[in-house]
mmCIF file of C-alpha atoms in Angstrom:
data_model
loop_
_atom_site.group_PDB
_atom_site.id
_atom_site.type_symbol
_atom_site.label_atom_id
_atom_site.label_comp_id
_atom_site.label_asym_id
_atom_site.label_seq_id
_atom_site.Cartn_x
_atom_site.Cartn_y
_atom_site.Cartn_z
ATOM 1 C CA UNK A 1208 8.335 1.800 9.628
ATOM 2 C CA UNK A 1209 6.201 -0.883 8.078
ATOM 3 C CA UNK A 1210 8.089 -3.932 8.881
ATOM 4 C CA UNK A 1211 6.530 -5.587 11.712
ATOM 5 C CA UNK A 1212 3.125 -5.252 9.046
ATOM 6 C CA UNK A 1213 5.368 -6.921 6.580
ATOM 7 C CA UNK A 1214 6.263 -9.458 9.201
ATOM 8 C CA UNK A 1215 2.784 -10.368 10.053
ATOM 9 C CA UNK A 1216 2.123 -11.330 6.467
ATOM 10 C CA UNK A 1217 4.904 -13.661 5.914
ATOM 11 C CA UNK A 1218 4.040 -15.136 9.198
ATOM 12 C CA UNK A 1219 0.407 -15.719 8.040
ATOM 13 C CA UNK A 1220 1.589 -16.579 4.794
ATOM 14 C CA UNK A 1221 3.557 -19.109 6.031
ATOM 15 C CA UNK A 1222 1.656 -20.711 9.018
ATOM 16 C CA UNK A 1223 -0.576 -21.056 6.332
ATOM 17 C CA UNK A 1224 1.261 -22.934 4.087
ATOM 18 C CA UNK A 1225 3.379 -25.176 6.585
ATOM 19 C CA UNK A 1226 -0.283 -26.228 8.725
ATOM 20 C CA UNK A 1227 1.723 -28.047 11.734
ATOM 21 C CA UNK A 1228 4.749 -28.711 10.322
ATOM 22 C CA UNK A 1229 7.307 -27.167 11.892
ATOM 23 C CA UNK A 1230 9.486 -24.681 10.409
ATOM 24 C CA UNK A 1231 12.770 -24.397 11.010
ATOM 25 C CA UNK A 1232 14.031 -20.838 8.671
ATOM 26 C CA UNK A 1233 12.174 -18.740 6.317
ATOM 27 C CA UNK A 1234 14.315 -17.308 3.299
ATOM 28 C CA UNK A 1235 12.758 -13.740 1.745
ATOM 29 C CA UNK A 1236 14.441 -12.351 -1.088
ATOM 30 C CA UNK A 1237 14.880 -8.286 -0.807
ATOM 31 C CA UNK A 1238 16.063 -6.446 -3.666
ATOM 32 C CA UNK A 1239 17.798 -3.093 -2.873
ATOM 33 C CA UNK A 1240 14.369 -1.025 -4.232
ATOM 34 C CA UNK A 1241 12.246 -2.920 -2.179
ATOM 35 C CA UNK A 1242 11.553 -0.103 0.266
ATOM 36 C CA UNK A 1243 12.282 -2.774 3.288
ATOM 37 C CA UNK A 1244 14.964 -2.661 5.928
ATOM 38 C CA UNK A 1245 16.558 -6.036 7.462
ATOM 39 C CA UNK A 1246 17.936 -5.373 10.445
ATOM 40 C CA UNK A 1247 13.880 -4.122 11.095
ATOM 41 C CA UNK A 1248 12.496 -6.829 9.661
ATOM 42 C CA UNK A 1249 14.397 -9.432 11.349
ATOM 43 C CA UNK A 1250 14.070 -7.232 14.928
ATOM 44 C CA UNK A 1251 10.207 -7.502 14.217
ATOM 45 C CA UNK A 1252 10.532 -11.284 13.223
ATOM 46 C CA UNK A 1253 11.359 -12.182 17.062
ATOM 47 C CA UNK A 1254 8.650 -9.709 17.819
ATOM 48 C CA UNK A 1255 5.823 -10.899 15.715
ATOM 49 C CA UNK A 1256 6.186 -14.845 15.885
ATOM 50 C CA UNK A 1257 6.804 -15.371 19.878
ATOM 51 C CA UNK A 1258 3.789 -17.365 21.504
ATOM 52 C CA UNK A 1259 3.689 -19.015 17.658
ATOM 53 C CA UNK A 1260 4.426 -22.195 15.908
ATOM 54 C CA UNK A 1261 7.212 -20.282 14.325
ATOM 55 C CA UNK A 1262 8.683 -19.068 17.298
ATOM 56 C CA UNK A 1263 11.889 -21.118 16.587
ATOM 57 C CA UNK A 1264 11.949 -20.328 13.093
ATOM 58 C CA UNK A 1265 14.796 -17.811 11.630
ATOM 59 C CA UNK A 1266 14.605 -15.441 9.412
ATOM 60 C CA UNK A 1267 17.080 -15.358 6.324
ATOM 61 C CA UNK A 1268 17.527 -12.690 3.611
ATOM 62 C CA UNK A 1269 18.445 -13.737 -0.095
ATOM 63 C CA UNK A 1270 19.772 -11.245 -2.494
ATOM 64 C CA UNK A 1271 17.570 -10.184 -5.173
ATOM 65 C CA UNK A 1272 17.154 -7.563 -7.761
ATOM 66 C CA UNK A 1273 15.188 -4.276 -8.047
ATOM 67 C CA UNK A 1274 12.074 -3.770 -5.651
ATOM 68 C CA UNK A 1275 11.801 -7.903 -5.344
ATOM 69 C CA UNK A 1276 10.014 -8.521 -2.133
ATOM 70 C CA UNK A 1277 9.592 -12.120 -2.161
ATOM 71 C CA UNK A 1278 8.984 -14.992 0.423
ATOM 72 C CA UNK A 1279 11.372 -17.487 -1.479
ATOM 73 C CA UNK A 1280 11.295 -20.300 0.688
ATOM 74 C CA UNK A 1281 11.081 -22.634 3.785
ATOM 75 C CA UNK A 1282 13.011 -25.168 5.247
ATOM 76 C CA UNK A 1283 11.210 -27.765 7.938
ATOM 77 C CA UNK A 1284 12.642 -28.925 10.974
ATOM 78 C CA UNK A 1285 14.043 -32.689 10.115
ATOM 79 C CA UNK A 1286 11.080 -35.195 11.475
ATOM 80 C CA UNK A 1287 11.525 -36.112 15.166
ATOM 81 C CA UNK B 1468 -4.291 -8.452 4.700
ATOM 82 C CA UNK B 1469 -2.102 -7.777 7.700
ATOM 83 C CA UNK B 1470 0.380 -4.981 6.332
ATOM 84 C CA UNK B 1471 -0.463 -2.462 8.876
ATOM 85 C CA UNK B 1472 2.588 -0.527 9.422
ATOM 86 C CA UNK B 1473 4.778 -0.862 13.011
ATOM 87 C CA UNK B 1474 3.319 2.113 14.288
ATOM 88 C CA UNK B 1475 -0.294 0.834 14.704
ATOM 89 C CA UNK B 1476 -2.078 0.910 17.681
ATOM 90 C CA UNK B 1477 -4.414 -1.805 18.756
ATOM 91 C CA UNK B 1478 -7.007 0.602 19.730
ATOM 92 C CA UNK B 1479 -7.310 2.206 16.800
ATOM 93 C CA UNK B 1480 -9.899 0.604 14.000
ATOM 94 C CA UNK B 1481 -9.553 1.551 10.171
ATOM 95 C CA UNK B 1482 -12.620 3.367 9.546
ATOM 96 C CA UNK B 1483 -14.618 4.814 6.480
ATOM 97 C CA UNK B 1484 -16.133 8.462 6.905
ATOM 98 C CA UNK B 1485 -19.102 9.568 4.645
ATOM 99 C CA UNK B 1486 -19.357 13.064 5.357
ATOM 100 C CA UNK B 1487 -22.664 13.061 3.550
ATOM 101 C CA UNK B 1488 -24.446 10.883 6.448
ATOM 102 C CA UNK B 1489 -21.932 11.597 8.685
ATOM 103 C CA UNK B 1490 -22.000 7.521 8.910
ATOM 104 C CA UNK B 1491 -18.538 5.699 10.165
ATOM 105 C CA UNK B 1492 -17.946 2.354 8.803
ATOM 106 C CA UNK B 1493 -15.131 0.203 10.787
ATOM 107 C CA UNK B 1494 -13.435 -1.686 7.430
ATOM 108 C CA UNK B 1495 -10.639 -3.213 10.040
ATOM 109 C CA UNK B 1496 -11.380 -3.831 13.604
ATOM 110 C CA UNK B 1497 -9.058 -3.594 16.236
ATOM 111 C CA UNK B 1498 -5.929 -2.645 14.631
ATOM 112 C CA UNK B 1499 -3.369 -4.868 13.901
ATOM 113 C CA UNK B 1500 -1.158 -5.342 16.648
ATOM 114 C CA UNK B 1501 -4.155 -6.004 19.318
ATOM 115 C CA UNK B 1502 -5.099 -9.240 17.485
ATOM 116 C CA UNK B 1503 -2.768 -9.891 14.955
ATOM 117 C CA UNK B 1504 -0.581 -12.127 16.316
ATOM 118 C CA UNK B 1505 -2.196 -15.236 16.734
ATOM 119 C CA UNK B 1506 -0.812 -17.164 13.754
ATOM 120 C CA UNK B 1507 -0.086 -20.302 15.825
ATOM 121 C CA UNK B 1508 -0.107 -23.232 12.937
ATOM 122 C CA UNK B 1509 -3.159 -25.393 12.531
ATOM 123 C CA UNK B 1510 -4.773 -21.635 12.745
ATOM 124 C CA UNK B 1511 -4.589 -20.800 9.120
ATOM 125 C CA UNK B 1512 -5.864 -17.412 9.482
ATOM 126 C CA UNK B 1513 -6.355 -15.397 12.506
ATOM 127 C CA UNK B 1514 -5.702 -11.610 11.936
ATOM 128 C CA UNK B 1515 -7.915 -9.484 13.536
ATOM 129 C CA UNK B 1516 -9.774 -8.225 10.995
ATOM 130 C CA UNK B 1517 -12.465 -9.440 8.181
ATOM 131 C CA UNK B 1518 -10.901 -10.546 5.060
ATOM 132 C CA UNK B 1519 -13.087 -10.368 1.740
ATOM 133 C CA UNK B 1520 -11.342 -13.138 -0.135
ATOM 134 C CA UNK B 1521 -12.556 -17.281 -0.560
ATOM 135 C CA UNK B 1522 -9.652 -19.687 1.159
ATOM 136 C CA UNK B 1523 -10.236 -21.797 -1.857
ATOM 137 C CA UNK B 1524 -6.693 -23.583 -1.620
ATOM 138 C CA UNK B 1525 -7.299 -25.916 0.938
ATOM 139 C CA UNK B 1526 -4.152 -28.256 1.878
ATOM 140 C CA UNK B 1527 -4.613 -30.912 3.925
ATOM 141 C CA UNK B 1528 -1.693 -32.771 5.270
ATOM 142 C CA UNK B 1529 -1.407 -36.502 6.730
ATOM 143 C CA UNK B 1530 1.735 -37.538 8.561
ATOM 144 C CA UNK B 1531 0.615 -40.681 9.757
ATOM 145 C CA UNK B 1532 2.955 -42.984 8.298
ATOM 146 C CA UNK B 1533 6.122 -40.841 7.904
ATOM 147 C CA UNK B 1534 5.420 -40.078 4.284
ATOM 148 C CA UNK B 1535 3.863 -36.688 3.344
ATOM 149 C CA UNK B 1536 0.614 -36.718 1.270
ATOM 150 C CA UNK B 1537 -0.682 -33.857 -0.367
ATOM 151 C CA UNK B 1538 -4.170 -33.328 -1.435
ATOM 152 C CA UNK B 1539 -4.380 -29.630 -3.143
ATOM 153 C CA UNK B 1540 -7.871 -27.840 -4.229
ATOM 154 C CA UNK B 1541 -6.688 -25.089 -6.282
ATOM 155 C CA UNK B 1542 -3.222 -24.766 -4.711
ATOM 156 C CA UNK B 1543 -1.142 -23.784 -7.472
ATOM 157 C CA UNK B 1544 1.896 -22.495 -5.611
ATOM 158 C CA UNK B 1545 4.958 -24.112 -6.468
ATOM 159 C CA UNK B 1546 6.653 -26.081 -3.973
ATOM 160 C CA UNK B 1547 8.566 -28.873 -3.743
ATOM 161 C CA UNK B 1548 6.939 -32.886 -2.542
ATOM 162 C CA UNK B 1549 9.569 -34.856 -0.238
ATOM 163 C CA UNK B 1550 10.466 -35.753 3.270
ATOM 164 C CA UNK B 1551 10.453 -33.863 6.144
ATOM 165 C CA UNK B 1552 13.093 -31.764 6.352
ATOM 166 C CA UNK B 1553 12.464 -30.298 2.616
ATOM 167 C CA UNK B 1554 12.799 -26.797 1.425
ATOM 168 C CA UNK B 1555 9.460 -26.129 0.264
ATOM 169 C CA UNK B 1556 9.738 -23.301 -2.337
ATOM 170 C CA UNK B 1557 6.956 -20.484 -1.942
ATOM 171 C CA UNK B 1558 8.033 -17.955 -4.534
ATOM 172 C CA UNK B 1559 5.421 -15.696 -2.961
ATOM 173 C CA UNK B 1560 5.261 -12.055 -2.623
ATOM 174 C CA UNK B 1561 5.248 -10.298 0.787
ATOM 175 C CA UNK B 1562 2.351 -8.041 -0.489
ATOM 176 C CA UNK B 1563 0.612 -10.444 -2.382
ATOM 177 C CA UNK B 1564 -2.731 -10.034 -1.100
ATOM 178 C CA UNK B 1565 -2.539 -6.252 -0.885
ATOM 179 C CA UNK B 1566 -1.579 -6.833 -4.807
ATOM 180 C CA UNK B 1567 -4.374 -8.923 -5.609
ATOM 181 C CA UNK B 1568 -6.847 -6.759 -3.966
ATOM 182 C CA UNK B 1569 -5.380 -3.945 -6.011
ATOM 183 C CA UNK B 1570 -5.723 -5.968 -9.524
ATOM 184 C CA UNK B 1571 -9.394 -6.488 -8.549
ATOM 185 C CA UNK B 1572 -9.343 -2.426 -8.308
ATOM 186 C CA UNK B 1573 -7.429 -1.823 -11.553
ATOM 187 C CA UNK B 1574 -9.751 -4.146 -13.194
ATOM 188 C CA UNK B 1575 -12.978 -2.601 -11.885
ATOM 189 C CA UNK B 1576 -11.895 0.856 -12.457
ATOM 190 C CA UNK B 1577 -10.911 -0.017 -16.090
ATOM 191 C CA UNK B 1578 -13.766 -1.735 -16.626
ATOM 192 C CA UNK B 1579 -16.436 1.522 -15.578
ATOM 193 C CA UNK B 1580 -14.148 3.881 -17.230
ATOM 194 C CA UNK B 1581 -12.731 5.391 -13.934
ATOM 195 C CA UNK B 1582 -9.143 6.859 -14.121
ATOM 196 C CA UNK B 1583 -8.086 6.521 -10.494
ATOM 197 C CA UNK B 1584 -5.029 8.721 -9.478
ATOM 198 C CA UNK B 1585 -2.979 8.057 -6.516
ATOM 199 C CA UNK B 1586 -1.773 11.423 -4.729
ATOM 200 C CA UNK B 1587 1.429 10.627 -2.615
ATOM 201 C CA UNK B 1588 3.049 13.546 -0.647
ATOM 202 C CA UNK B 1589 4.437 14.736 3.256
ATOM 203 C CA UNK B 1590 1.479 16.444 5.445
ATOM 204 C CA UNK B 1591 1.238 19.762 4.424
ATOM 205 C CA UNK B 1592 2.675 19.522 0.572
ATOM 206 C CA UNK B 1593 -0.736 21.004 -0.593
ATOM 207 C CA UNK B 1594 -2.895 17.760 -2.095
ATOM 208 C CA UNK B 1595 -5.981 18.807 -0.167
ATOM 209 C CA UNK B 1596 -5.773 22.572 -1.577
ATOM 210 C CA UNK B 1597 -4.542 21.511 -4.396
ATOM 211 C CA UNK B 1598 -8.039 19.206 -4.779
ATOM 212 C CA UNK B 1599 -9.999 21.965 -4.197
ATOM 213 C CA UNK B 1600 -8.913 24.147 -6.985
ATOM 214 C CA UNK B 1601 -9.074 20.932 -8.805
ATOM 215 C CA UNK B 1602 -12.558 20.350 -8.099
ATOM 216 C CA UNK B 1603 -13.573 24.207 -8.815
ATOM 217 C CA UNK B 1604 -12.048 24.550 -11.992
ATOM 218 C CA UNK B 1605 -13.257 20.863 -13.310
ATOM 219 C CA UNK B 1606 -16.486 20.140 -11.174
ATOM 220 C CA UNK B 1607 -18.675 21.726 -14.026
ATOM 221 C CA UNK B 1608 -17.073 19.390 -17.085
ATOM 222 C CA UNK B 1609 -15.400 16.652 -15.236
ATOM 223 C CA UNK B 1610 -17.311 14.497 -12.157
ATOM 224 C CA UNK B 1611 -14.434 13.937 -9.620
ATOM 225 C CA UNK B 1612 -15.071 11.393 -6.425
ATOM 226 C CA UNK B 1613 -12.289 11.807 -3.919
ATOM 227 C CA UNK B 1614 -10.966 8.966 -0.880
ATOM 228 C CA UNK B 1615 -8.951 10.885 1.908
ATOM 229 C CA UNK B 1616 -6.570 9.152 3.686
ATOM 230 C CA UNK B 1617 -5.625 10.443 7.023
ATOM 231 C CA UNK B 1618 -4.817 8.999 10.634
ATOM 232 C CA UNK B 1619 -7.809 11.138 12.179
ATOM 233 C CA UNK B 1620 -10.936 13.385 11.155
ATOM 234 C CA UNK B 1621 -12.614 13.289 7.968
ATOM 235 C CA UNK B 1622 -11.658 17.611 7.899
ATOM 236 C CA UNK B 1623 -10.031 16.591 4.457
ATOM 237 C CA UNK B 1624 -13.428 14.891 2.718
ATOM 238 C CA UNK B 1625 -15.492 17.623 4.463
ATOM 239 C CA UNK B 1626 -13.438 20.639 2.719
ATOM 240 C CA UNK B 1627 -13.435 18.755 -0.749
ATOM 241 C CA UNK B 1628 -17.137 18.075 -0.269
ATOM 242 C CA UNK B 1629 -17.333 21.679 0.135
ATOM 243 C CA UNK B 1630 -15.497 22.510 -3.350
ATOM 244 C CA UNK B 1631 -17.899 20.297 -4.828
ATOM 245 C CA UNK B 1632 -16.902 17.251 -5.253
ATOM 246 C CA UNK B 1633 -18.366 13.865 -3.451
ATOM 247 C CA UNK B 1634 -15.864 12.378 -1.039
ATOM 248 C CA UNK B 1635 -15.455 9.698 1.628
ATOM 249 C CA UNK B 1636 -12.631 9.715 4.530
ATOM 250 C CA UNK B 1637 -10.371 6.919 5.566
ATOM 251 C CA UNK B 1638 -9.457 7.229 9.061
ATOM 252 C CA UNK B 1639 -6.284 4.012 8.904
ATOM 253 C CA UNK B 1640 -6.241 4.949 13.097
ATOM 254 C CA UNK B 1641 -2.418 4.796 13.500
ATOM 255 C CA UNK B 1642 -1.846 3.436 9.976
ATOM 256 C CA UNK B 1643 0.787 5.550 7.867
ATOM 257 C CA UNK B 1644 -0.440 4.401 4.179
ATOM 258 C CA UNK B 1645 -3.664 3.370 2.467
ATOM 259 C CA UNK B 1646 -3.818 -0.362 1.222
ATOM 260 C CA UNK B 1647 -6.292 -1.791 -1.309
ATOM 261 C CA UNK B 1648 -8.658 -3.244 0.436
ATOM 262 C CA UNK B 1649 -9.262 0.463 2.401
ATOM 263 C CA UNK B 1650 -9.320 1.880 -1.364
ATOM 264 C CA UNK B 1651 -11.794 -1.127 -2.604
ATOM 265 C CA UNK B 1652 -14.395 -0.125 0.478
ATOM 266 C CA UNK B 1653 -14.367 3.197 -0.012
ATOM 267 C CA UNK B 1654 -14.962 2.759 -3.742
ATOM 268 C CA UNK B 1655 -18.371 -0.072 -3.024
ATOM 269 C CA UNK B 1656 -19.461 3.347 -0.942
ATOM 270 C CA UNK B 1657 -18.455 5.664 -3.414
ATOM 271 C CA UNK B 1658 -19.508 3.682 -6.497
ATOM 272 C CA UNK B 1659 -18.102 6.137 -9.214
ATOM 273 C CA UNK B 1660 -19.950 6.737 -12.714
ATOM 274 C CA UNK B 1661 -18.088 6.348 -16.040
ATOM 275 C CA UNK B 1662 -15.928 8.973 -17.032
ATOM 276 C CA UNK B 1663 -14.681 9.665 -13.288
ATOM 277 C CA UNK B 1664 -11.736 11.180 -12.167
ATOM 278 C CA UNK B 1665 -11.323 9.396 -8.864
ATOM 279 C CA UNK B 1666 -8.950 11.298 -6.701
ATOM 280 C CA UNK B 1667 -7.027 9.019 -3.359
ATOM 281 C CA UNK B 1668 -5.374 11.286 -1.708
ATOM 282 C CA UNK B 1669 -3.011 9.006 0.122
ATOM 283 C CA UNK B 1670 -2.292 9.327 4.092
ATOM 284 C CA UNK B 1671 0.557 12.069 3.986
ATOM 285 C CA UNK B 1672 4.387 10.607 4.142
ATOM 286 C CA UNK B 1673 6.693 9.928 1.613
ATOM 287 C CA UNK B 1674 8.084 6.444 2.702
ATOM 288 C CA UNK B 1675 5.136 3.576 3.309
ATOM 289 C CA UNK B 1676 2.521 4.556 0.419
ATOM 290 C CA UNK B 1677 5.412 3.632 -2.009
ATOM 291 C CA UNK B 1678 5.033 0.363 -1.361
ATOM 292 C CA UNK B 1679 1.044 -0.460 -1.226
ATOM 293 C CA UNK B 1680 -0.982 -0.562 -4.689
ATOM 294 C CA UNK B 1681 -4.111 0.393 -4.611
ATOM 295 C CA UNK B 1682 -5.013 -0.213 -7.943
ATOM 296 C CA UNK B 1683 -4.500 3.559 -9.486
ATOM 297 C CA UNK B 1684 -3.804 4.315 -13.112
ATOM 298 C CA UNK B 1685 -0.737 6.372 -12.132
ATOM 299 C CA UNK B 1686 0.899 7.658 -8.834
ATOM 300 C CA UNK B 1687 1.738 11.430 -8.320
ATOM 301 C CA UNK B 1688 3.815 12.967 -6.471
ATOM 302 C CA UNK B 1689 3.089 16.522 -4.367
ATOM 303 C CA UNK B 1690 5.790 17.866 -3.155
ATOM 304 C CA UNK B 1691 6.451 22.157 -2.305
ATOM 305 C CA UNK B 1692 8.683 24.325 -2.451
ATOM 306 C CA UNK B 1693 8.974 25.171 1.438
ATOM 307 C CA UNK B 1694 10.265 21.577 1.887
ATOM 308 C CA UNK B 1695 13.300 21.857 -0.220
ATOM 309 C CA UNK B 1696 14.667 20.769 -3.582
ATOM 310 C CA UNK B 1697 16.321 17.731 -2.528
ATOM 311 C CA UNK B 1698 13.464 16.065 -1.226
ATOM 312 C CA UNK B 1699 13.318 13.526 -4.288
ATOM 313 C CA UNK B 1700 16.706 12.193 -3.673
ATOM 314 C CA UNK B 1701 15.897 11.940 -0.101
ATOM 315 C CA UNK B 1702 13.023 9.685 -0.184
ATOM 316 C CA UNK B 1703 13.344 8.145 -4.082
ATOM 317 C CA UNK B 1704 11.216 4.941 -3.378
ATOM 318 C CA UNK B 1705 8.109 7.370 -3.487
ATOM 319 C CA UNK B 1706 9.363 9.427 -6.360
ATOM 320 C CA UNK B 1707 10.599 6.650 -8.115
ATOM 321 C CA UNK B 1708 7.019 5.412 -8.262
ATOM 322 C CA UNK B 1709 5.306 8.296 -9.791
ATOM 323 C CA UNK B 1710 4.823 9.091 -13.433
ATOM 324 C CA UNK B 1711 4.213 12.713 -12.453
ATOM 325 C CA UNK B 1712 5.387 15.054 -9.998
ATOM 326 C CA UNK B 1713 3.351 18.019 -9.401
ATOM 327 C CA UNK B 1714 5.684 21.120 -7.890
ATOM 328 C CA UNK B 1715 3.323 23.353 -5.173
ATOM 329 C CA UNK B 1716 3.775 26.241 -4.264
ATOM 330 C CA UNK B 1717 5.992 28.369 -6.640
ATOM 331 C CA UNK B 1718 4.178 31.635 -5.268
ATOM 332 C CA UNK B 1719 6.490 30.876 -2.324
ATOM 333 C CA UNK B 1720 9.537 30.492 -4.325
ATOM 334 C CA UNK B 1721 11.190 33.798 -4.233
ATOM 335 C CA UNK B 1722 10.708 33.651 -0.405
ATOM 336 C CA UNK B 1723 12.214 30.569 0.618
ATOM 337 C CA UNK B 1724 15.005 30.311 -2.117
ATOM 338 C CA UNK B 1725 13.519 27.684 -4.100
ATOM 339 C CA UNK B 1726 15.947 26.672 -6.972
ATOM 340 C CA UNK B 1727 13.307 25.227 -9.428
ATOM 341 C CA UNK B 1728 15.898 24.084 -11.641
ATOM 342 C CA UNK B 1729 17.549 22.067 -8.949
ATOM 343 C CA UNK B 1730 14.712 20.467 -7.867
ATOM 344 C CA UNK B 1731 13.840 19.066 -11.655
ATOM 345 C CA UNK B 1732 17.151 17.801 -12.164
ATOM 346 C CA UNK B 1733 16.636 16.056 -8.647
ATOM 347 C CA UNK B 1734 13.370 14.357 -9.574
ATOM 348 C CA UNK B 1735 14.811 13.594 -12.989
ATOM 349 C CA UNK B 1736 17.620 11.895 -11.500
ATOM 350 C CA UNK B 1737 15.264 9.505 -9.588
ATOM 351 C CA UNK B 1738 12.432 9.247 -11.862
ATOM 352 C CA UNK B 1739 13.430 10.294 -15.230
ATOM 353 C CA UNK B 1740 10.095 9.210 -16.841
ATOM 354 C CA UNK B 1741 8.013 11.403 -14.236
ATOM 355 C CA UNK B 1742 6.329 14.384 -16.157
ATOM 356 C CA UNK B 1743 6.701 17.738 -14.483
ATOM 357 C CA UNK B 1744 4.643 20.356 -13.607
ATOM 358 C CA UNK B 1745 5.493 23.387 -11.457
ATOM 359 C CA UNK B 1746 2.073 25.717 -10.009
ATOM 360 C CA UNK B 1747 0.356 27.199 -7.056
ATOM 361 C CA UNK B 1748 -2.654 25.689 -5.693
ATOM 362 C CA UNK B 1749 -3.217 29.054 -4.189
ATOM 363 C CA UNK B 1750 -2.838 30.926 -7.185
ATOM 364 C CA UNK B 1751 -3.975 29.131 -9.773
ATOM 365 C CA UNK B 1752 -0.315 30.100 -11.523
ATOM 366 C CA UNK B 1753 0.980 27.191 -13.586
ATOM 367 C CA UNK B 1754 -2.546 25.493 -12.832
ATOM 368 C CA UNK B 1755 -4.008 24.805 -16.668
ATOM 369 C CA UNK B 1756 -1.015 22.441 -17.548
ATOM 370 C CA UNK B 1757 -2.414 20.552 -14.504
ATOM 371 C CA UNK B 1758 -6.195 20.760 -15.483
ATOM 372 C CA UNK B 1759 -4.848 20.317 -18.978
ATOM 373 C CA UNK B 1760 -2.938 17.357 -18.389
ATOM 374 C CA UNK B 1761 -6.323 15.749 -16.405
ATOM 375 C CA UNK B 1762 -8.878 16.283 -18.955
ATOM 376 C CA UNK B 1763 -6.352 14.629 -21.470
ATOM 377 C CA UNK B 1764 -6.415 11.973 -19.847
ATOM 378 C CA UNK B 1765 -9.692 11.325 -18.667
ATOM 379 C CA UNK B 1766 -11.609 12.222 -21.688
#
């Protein structure tokens, strides 16, 4: 129910951190109790980045433990 | 922060109540998904609503000869220096500025001697009646302040306002939880004395609040017996987050077949540190180990 919200932060949080690099995947780790659903978030990661600089980036999920909700990582596109 | 739930609507503004001046405050304009989505890079922040914290971690970045220079201003994140094409590890949580926000509230209401408890429960559980008998039997030893959380209408602030107690509404629009930074206005316009028991009732549903600190000394959850013993192991996240679970509604019991022992074992299956009490909001039956268990706490 929340996940395009969720989406929207790692977005920002992200665009943030990258400036005008490009990005070419995201990794968040999930843990089971994390109260978050992928096959929503993912849907609502096409939703929430079109018309952005991350437009072409994917979303990956990492396995984690307990409620872990984390944005582990990013990966750039190799330089032109 | 952006973590306005899926079901927003971009007309919709999150809006503070005082039913005392009958003033409306917009805290977030617009909603989230009317303006939220222009994140394009070289745009660090563009949500569509006011944010109440520095950017003091600037990070500029020059590309200009192929090699990647950093120069950081209080960036402590961790991540990783190299070419382009690098992982760059982030090691940052989703919520993280919902969390901070929330510290910032734990802190202040530590600090003023505030114990601030978060009420969590499906519409029609019983927090707002179960306030008001709150607020009757308390209001002449104990001050309590109350936040409401609902989509619409400040009804909820104006009925505890009646019991007694001073309140302010949070209208989060289409918004299905409260989030710190709602909690943290409401509390400026509030501004609770020492020795307050501030009340949040939270927007009613038993999946999204789970997940959004607020800053609370302890979550607790409502839930009746109408709706069922096995409502704990249907929707755990919420349960699992509370160290108490108040029961509502045992007057009802005999009526609707409510198997009180049932229901315990459920919540202590999911939450076996939760405390327990079973009462009646209407009744008052079962209600001193509640008032009991308050003024312990907040003396």
């Amino acid at each position: 129910m929340h996940e395009l919200g969720l989406c929207r932060n790692i977005l920002a949080i992200v665009s943030e951190h990258a400036g005008d690099r490009p990005v070419r995947r995201v990794r968040v780790a999930v843990g089971p109790l994390a109260c978050v659903e992928r096959p929503a978030l993912a849907f609502c990661w096409g939703v929430v980045t079109e018309g952005t600089g991350l437009a072409a980036a994917e979303l990956a999920f990492v396995e984690a433990e307990g409620d872990t909700f984390l944005i582990k990582d990013y990966e750039l596109e190799e330089a032109a | 922060m952006c973590g306005t739930c899926g079901c927003s609507d971009p007309k919709n503004d999150v809006a503070l109540i005082d039913p005392d001046s009958g003033e409306r405050t917009v805290l977030r304009q617009g909603g989230i998904l009317g303006q939220g989505g222009d994140h394009a890079p070289g745009h660090a922040h563009a949500h569509g609503h006011a944010h109440d914290h520095a950017h003091d971690h600037g990070h500029a970045h020059d590309h200009a000869d192929g090699h990647h220079h950093h120069r950081h201003d209080g960036d402590d994140r961790p991540h990783a220096h190299g070419p382009n094409g690098e992982v760059i590890s982030l090691e940052t949580a989703v919520l993280a500025k919902n969390d901070g926000i929330a510290a910032r509230n734990r802190g202040w209401f530590e600090g003023r001697g505030v114990l601030a408890l978060n009420l969590l429960s499906s519409p029609g559980a019983g927090k707002t009646t179960l306030l008001e008998r709150t607020i009757r039997e308390l209001g002449d030893r104990v001050r309590i302040d109350v936040i409401e959380g609902d989509q619409m209408t400040a009804n909820d602030a104006e009925r505890v306002r009646a019991a007694g107690a001073r309140a302010v509404q949070i209208n989060t629009g289409a918004g299905c939880h409260l989030e710190a930074d709602m909690v943290a206005g409401a509390v400026a316009r509030l501004d609770p004395a020492p020795g307050t028991i501030l009340m949040i009732e939270n927007v009613g549903n038993l999946v999204c609040p789970a997940m959004f600190d607020l800053g609370e000394h302890l979550k607790i959850a409502v839930i009746s017996t109408t709706e069922g013993e096995d409502k704990p192991l249907k929707y755990p996240h919420i349960f699992r987050a509370c160290g108490l679970v108040l029961i509502n509604k045992i007057d009802l019991s005999p009526h609707v077949g409510f198997d009180d022992a049932a229901c315990r074992a459920n919540i202590r299956e999911i939450a076996p540190e939760a405390e327990i009490i079973a009462l009646s909001a209407r009744t008052g039956e079962g209600f001193e180990a509640w008032t009991g268990w308050l003024t312990a706490r907040s003396a």
